[in-house]
PDB file of C-alpha atoms and ligand atoms in Angstrom:
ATOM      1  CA  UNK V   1     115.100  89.559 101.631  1.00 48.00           C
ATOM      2  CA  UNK V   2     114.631  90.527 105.292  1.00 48.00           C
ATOM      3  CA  UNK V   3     110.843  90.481 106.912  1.00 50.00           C
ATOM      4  CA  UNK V   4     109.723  94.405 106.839  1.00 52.00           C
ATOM      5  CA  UNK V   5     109.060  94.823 110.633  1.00 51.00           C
ATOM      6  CA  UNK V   6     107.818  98.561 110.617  1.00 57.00           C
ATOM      7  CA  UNK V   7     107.998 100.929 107.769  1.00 65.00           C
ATOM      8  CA  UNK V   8     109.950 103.725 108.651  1.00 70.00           C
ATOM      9  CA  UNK V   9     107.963 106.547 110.405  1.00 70.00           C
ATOM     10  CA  UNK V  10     110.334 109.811 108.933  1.00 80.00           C
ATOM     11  CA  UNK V  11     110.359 108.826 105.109  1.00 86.00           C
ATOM     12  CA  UNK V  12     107.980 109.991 102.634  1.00 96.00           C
ATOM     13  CA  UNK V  13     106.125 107.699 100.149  1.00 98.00           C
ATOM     14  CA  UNK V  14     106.726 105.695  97.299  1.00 98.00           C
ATOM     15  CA  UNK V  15     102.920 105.786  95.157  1.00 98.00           C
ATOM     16  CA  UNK V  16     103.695 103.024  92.658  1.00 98.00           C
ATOM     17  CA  UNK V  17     100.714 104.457  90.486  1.00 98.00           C
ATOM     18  CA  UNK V  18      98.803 103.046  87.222  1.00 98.00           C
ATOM     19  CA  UNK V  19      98.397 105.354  84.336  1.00 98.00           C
ATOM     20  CA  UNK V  20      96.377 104.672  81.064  1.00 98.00           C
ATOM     21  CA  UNK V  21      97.816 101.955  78.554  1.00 98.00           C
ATOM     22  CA  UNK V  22      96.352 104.570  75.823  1.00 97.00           C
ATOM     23  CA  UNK V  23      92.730 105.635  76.597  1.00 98.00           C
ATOM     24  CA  UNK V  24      93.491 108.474  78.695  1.00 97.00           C
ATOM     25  CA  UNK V  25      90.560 108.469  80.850  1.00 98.00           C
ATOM     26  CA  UNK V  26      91.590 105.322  82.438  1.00 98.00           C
ATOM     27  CA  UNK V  27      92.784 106.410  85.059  1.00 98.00           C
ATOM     28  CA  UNK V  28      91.867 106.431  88.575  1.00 98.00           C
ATOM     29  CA  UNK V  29      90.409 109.887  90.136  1.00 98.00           C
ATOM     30  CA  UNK V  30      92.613 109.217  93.561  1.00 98.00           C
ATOM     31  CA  UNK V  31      95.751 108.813  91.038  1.00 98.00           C
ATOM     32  CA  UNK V  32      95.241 112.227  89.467  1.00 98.00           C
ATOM     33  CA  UNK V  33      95.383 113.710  92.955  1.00 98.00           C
ATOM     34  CA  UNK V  34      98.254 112.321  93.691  1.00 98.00           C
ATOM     35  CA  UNK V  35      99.849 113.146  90.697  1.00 98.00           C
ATOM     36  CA  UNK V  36      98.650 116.735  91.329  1.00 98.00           C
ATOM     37  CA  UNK V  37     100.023 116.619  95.075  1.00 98.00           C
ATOM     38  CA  UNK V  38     103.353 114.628  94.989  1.00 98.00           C
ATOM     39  CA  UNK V  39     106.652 116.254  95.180  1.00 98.00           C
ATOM     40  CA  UNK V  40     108.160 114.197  92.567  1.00 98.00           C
ATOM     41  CA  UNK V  41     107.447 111.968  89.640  1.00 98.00           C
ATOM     42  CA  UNK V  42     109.651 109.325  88.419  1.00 98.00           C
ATOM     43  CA  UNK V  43     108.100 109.055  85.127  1.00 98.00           C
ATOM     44  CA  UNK V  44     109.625 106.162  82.664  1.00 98.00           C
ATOM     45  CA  UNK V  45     108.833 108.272  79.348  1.00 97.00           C
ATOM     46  CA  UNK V  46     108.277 111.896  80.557  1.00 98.00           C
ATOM     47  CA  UNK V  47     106.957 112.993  77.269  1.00 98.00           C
ATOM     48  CA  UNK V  48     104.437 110.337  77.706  1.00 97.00           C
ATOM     49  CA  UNK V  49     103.665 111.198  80.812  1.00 98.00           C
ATOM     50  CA  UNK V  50     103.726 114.916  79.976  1.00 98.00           C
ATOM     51  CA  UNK V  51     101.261 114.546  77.756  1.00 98.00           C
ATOM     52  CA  UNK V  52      98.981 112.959  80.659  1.00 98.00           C
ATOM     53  CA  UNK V  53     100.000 115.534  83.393  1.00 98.00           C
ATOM     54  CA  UNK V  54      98.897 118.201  80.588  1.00 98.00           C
ATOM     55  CA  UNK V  55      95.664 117.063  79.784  1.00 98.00           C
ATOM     56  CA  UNK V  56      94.614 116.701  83.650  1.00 98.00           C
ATOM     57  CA  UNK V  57      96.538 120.358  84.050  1.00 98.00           C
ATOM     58  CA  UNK V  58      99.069 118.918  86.283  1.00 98.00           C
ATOM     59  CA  UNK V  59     102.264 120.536  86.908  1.00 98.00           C
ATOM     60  CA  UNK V  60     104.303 118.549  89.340  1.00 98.00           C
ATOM     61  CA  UNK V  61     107.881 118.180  88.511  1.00 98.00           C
ATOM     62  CA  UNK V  62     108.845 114.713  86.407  1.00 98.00           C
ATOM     63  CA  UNK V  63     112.049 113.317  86.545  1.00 98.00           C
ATOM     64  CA  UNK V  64     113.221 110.764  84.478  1.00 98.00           C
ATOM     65  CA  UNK V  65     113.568 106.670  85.903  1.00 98.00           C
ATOM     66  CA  UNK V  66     113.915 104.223  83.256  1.00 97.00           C
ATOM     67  CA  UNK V  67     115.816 100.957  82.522  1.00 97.00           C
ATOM     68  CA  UNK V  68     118.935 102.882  81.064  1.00 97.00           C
ATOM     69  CA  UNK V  69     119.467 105.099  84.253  1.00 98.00           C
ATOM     70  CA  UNK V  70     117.802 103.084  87.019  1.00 97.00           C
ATOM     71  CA  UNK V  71     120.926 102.005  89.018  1.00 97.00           C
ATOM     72  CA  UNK V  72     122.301 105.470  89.215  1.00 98.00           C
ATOM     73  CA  UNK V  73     118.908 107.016  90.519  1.00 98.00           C
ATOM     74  CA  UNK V  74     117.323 104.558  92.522  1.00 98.00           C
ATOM     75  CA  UNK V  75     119.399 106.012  95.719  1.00 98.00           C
ATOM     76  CA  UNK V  76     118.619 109.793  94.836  1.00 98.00           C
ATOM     77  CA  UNK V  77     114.811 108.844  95.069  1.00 98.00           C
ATOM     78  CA  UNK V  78     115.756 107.185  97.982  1.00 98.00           C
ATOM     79  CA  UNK V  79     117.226 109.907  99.703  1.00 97.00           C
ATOM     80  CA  UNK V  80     114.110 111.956  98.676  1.00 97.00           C
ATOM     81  CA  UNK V  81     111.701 109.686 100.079  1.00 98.00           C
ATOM     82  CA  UNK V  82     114.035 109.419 103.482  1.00 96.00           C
ATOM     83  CA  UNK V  83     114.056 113.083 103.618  1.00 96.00           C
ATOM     84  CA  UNK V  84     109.983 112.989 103.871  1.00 97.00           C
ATOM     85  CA  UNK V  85     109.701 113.629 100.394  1.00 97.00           C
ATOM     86  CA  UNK V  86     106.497 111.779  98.199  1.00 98.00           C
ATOM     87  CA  UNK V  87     107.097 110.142  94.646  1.00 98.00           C
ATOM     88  CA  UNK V  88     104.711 108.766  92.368  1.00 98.00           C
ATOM     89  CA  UNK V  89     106.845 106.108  89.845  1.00 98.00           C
ATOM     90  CA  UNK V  90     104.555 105.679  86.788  1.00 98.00           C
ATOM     91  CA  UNK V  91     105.800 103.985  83.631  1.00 98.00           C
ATOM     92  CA  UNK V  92     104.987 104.755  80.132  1.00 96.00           C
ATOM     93  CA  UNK V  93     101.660 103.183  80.516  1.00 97.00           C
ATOM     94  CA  UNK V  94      99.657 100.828  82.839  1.00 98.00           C
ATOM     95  CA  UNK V  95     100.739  99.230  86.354  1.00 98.00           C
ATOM     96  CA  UNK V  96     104.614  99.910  86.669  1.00 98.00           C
ATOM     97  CA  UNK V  97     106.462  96.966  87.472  1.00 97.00           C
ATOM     98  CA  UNK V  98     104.686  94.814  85.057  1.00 98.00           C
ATOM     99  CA  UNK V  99     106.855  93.626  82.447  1.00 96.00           C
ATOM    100  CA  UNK V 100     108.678  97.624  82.994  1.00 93.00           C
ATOM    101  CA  UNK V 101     111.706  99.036  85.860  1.00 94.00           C
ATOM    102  CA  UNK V 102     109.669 100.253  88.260  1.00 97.00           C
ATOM    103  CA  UNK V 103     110.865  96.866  90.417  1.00 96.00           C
ATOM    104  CA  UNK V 104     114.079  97.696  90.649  1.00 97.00           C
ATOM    105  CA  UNK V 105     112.909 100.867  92.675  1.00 98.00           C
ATOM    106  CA  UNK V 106     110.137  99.040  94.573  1.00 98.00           C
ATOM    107  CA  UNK V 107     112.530  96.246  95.936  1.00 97.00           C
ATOM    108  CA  UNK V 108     114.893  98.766  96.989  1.00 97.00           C
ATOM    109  CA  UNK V 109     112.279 100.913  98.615  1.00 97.00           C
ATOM    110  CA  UNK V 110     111.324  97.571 100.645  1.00 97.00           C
ATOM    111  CA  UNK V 111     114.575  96.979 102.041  1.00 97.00           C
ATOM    112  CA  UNK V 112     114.891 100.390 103.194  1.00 96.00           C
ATOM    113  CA  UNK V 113     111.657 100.462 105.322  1.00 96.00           C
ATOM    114  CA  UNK V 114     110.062 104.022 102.922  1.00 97.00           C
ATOM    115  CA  UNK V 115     106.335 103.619 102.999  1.00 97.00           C
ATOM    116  CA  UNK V 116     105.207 102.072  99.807  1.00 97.00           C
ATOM    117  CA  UNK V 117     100.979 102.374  98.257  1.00 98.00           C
ATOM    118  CA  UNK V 118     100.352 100.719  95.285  1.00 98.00           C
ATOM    119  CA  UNK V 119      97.865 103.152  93.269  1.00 98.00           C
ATOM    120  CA  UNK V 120      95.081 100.758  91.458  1.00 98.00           C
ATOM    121  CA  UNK V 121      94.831 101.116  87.547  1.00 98.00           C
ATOM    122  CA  UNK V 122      95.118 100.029  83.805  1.00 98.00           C
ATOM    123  CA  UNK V 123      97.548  97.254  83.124  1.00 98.00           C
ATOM    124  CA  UNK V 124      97.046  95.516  79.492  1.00 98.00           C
ATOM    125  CA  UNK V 125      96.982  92.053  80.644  1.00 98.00           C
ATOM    126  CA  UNK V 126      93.660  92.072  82.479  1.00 98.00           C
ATOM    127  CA  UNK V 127      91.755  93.612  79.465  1.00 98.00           C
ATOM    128  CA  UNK V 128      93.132  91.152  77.714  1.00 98.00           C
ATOM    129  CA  UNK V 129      92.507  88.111  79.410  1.00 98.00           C
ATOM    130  CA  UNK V 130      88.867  88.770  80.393  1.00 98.00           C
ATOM    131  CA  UNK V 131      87.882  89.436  76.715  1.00 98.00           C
ATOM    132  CA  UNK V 132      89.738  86.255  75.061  1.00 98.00           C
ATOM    133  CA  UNK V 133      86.996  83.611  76.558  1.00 98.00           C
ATOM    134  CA  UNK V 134      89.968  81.585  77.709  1.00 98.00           C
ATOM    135  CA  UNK V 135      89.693  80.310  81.694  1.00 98.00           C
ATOM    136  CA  UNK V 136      90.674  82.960  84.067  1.00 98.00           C
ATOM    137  CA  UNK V 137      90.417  80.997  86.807  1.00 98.00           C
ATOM    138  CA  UNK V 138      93.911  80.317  86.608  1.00 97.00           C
ATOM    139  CA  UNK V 139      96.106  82.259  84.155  1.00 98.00           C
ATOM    140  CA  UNK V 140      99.898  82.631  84.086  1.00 98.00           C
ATOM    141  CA  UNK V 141     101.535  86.089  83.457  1.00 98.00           C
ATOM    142  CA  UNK V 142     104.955  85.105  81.319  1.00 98.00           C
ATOM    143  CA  UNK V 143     105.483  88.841  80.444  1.00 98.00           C
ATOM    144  CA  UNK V 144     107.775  89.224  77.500  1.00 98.00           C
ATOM    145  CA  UNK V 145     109.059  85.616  76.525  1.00 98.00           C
ATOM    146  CA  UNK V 146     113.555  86.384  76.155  1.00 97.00           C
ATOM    147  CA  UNK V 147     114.664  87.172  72.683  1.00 95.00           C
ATOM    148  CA  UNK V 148     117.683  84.878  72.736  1.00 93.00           C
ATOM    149  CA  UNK V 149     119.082  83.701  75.508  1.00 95.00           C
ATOM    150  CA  UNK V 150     116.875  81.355  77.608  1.00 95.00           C
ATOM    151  CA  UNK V 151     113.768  81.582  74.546  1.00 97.00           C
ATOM    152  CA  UNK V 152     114.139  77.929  73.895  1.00 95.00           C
ATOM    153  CA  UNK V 153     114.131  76.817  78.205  1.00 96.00           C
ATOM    154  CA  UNK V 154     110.990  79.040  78.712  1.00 96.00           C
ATOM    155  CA  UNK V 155     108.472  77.972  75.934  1.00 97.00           C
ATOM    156  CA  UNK V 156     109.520  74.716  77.225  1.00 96.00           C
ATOM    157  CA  UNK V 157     108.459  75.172  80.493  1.00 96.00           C
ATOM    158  CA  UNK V 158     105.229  76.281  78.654  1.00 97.00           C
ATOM    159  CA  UNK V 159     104.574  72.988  77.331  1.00 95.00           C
ATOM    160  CA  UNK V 160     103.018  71.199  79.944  1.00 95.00           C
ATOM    161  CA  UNK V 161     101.369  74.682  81.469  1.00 97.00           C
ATOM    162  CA  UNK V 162      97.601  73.673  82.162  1.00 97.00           C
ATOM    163  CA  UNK V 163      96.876  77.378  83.024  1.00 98.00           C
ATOM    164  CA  UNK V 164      95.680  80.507  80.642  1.00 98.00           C
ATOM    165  CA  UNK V 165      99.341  81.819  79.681  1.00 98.00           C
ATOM    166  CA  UNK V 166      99.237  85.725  78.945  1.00 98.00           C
ATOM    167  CA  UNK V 167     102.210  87.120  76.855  1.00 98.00           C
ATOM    168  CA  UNK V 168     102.908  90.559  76.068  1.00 98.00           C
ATOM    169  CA  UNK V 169     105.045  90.869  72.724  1.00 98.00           C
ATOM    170  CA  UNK V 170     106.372  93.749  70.517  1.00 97.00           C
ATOM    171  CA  UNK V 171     104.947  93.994  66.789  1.00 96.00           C
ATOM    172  CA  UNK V 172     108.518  93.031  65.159  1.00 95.00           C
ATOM    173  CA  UNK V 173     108.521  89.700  66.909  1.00 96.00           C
ATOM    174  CA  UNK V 174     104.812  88.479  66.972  1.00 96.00           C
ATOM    175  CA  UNK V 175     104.679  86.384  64.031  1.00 95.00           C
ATOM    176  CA  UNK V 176     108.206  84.696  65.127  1.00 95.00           C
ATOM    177  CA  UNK V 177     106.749  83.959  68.878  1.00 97.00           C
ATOM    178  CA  UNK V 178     103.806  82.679  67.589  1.00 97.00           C
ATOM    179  CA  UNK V 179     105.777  80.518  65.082  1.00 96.00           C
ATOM    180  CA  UNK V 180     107.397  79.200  67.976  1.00 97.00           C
ATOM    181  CA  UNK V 181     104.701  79.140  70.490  1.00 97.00           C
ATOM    182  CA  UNK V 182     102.946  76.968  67.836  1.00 97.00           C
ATOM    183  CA  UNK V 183     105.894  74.384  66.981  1.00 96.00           C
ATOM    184  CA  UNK V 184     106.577  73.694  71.335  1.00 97.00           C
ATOM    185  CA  UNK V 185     103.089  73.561  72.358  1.00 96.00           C
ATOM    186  CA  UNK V 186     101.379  72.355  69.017  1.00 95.00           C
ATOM    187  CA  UNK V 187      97.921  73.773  68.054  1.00 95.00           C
ATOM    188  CA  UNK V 188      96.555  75.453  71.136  1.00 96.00           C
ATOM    189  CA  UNK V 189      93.105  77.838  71.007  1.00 97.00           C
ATOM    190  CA  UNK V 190      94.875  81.902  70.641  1.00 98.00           C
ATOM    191  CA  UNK V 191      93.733  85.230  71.087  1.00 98.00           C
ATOM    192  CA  UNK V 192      95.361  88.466  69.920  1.00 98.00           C
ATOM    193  CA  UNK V 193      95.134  91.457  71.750  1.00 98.00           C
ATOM    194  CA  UNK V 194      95.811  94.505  69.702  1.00 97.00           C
ATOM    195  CA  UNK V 195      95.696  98.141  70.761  1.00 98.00           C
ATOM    196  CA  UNK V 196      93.927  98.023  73.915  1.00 98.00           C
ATOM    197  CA  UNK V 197      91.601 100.751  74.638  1.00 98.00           C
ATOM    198  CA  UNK V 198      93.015 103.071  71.200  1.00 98.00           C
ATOM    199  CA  UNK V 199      91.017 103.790  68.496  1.00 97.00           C
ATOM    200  CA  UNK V 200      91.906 100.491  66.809  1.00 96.00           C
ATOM    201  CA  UNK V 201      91.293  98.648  69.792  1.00 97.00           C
ATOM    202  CA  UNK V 202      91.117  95.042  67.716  1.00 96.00           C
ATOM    203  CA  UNK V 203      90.231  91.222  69.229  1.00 97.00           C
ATOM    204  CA  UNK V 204      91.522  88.137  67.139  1.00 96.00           C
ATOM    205  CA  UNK V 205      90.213  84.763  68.234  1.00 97.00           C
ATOM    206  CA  UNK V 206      91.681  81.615  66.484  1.00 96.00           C
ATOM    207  CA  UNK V 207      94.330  79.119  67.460  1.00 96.00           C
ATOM    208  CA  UNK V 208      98.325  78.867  67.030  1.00 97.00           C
ATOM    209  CA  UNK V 209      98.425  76.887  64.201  1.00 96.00           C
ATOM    210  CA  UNK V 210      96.074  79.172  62.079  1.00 95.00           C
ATOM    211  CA  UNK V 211      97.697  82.112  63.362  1.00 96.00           C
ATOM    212  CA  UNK V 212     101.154  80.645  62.259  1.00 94.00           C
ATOM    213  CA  UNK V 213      99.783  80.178  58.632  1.00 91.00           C
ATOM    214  CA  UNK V 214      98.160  83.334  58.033  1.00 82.00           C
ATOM    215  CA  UNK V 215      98.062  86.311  59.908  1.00 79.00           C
ATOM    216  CA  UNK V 216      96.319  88.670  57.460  1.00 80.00           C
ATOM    217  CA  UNK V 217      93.449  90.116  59.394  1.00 79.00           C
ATOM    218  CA  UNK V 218      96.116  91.918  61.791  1.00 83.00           C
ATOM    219  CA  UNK V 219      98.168  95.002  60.827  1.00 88.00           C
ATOM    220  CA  UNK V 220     101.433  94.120  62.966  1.00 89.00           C
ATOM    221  CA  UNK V 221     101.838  97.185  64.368  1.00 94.00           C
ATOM    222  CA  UNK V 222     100.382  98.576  67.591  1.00 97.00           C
ATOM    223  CA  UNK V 223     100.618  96.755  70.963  1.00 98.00           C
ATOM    224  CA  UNK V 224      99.430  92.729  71.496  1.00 98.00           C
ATOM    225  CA  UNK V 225      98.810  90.702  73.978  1.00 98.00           C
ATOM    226  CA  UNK V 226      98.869  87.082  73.138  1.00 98.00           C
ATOM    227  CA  UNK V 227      96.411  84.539  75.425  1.00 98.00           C
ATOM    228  CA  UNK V 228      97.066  81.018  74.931  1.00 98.00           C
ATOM    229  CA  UNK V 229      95.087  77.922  76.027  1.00 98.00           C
ATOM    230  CA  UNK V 230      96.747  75.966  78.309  1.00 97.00           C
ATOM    231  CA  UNK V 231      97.426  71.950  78.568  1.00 95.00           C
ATOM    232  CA  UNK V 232      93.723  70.212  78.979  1.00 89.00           C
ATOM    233  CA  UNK V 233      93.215  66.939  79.480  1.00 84.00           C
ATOM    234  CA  UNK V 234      92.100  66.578  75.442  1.00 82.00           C
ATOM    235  CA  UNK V 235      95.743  67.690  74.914  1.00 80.00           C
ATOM    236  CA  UNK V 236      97.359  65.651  76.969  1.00 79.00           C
ATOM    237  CA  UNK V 237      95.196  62.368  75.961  1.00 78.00           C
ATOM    238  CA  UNK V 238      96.206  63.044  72.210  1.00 75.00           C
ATOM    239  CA  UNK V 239      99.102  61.693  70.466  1.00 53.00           C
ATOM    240  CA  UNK V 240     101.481  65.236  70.786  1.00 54.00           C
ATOM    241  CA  UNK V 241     101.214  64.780  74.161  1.00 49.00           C
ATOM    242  CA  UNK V 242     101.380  60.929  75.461  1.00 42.00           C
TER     243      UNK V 242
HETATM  244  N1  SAM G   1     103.282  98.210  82.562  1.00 59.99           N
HETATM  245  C1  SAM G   1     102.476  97.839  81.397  1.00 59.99           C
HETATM  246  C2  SAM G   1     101.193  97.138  81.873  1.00 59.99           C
HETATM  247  O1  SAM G   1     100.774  97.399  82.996  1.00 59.99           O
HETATM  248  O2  SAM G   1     100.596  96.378  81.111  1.00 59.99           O
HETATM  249  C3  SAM G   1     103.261  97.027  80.396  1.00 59.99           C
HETATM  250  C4  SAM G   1     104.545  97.636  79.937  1.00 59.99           C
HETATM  251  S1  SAM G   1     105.392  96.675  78.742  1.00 59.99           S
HETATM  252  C5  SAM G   1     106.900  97.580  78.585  1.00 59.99           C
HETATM  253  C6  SAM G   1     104.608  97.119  77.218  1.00 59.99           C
HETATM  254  C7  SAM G   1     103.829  95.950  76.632  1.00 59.99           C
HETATM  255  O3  SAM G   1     102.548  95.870  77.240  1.00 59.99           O
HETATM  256  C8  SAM G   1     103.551  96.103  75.143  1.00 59.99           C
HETATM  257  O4  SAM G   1     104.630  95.627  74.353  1.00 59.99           O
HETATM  258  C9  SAM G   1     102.332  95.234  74.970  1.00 59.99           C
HETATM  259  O5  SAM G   1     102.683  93.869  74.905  1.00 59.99           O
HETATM  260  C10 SAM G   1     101.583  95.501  76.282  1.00 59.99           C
HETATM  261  N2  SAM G   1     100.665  96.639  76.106  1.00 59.99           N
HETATM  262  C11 SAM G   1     100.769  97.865  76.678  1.00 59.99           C
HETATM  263  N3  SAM G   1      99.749  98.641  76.273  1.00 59.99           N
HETATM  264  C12 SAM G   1      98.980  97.904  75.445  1.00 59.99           C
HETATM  265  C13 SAM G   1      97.793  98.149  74.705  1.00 59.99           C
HETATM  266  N4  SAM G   1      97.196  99.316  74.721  1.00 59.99           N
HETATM  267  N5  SAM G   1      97.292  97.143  73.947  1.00 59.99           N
HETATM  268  C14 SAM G   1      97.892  95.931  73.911  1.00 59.99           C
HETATM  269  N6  SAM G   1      99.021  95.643  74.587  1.00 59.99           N
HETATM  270  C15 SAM G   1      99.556  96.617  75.339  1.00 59.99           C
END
């Protein structure tokens, strides 16, 4: 990708903006009014987002950008945004971009010189990580680990990973990721991160391999965030690892 030199002075701008990732007052008091003040919003879920914009009585007009349709309206938005327009992208909950499409829009926004802010907010793996007691020094973000193709190279590359490694995973395929989280890393210290900020907000602390045995004390359904320990030097010095 080309240096940006100068952003350029005609377009509008892109607000990449964080909304809640469920409790509904997190959310920034400089997003609302730009919510409230934008021309546009390219909302990821507009129902979700509807429901937001309603309880903040916000009636900007939404317009859908998502996964499915993201090729195909990327250059409308840009067009928009070149004709001076503002647009707030916000995805169906926390930061867009994280482990969502709002990248696809962002990188193309780059390359065309629009003015670009980044609007401060919830995102799930923060919460997460600061509550599991695991080092946050140094953490890696690994997103959602591939469902097939390319599963086996990146919990792998996981192996020898000394830092905290976040995961975000979908309640259908926790117990398999943990499964094999626990049989390509061995026993490592784990913390499950259910329903972040909700009503059944819910912290497990324990390791893979007792995860991988019994999982009782966690309804799978919700949202998780898994936080696994990374490679120490106690791992490395015993037998799994030499
Ligand atoms: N952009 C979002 C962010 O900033 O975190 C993430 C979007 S990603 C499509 C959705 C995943 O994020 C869920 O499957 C789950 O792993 C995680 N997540 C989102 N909200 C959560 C919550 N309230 N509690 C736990 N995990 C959550």
């Amino acid at each position: 990708m080309d240096v940006r030199l100068a952003e350029n002075d005609q377009s509008g701008t892109l607000y990449i903006l964080s909304t809640p990732i469920g409790n509904l007052k997190d959310i920034t008091l400089r997003a609302l009014d730009i919510l409230a003040n934008v021309d546009v919003i390219a909302a990821e879920d507009t129902r979700t987002t509807g429901k937001l914009l309603g309880h903040y009585h916000i009636n900007t007009t939404m317009m859908p950008y998502h996964d499915h349709n993201k090729e195909r309206v990327t250059p409308q938005i840009l067009a928009q945004l070149q004709e001076g327009e503002s647009v707030a992208v916000v995805s169906d909950a926390g930061t867009p971009g994280i482990a969502d499409p709002a990248f696809y829009l962002v990188r193309e926004a780059v390359q065309n010189r629009i003015r670009i802010i980044p609007i401060p907010g919830a995102a799930a793996l923060l919460p997460a990580l600061v509550a599991s007691g695991l080092p946050t020094d140094r953490f890696v973000f690994e997103g959602f680990l591939p469902a097939r193709k390319g599963r086996k190279t990146r919990l792998g590359e996981l192996e020898q990973q000394v830092r905290t490694i976040v995961l975000y995973e979908s309640p259908h395929r926790l117990n398999r990721t943990i499964n094999d989280l626990f049989e390509v890393l061995g026993d490592r210290p784990l913390v499950i991160a259910r329903e972040l900020t909700k009503k059944f907000e819910q912290f497990w602390y324990g390791s893979l391999e007792k995860a991988a045995n019994s999982l009782d004390e966690i309804p799978l359904k919700g949202e998780f965030v898994l936080i696994v320990g990374g490679l120490t030097k106690k791992l490395k010095r015993s037998k799994k690892y030499s």
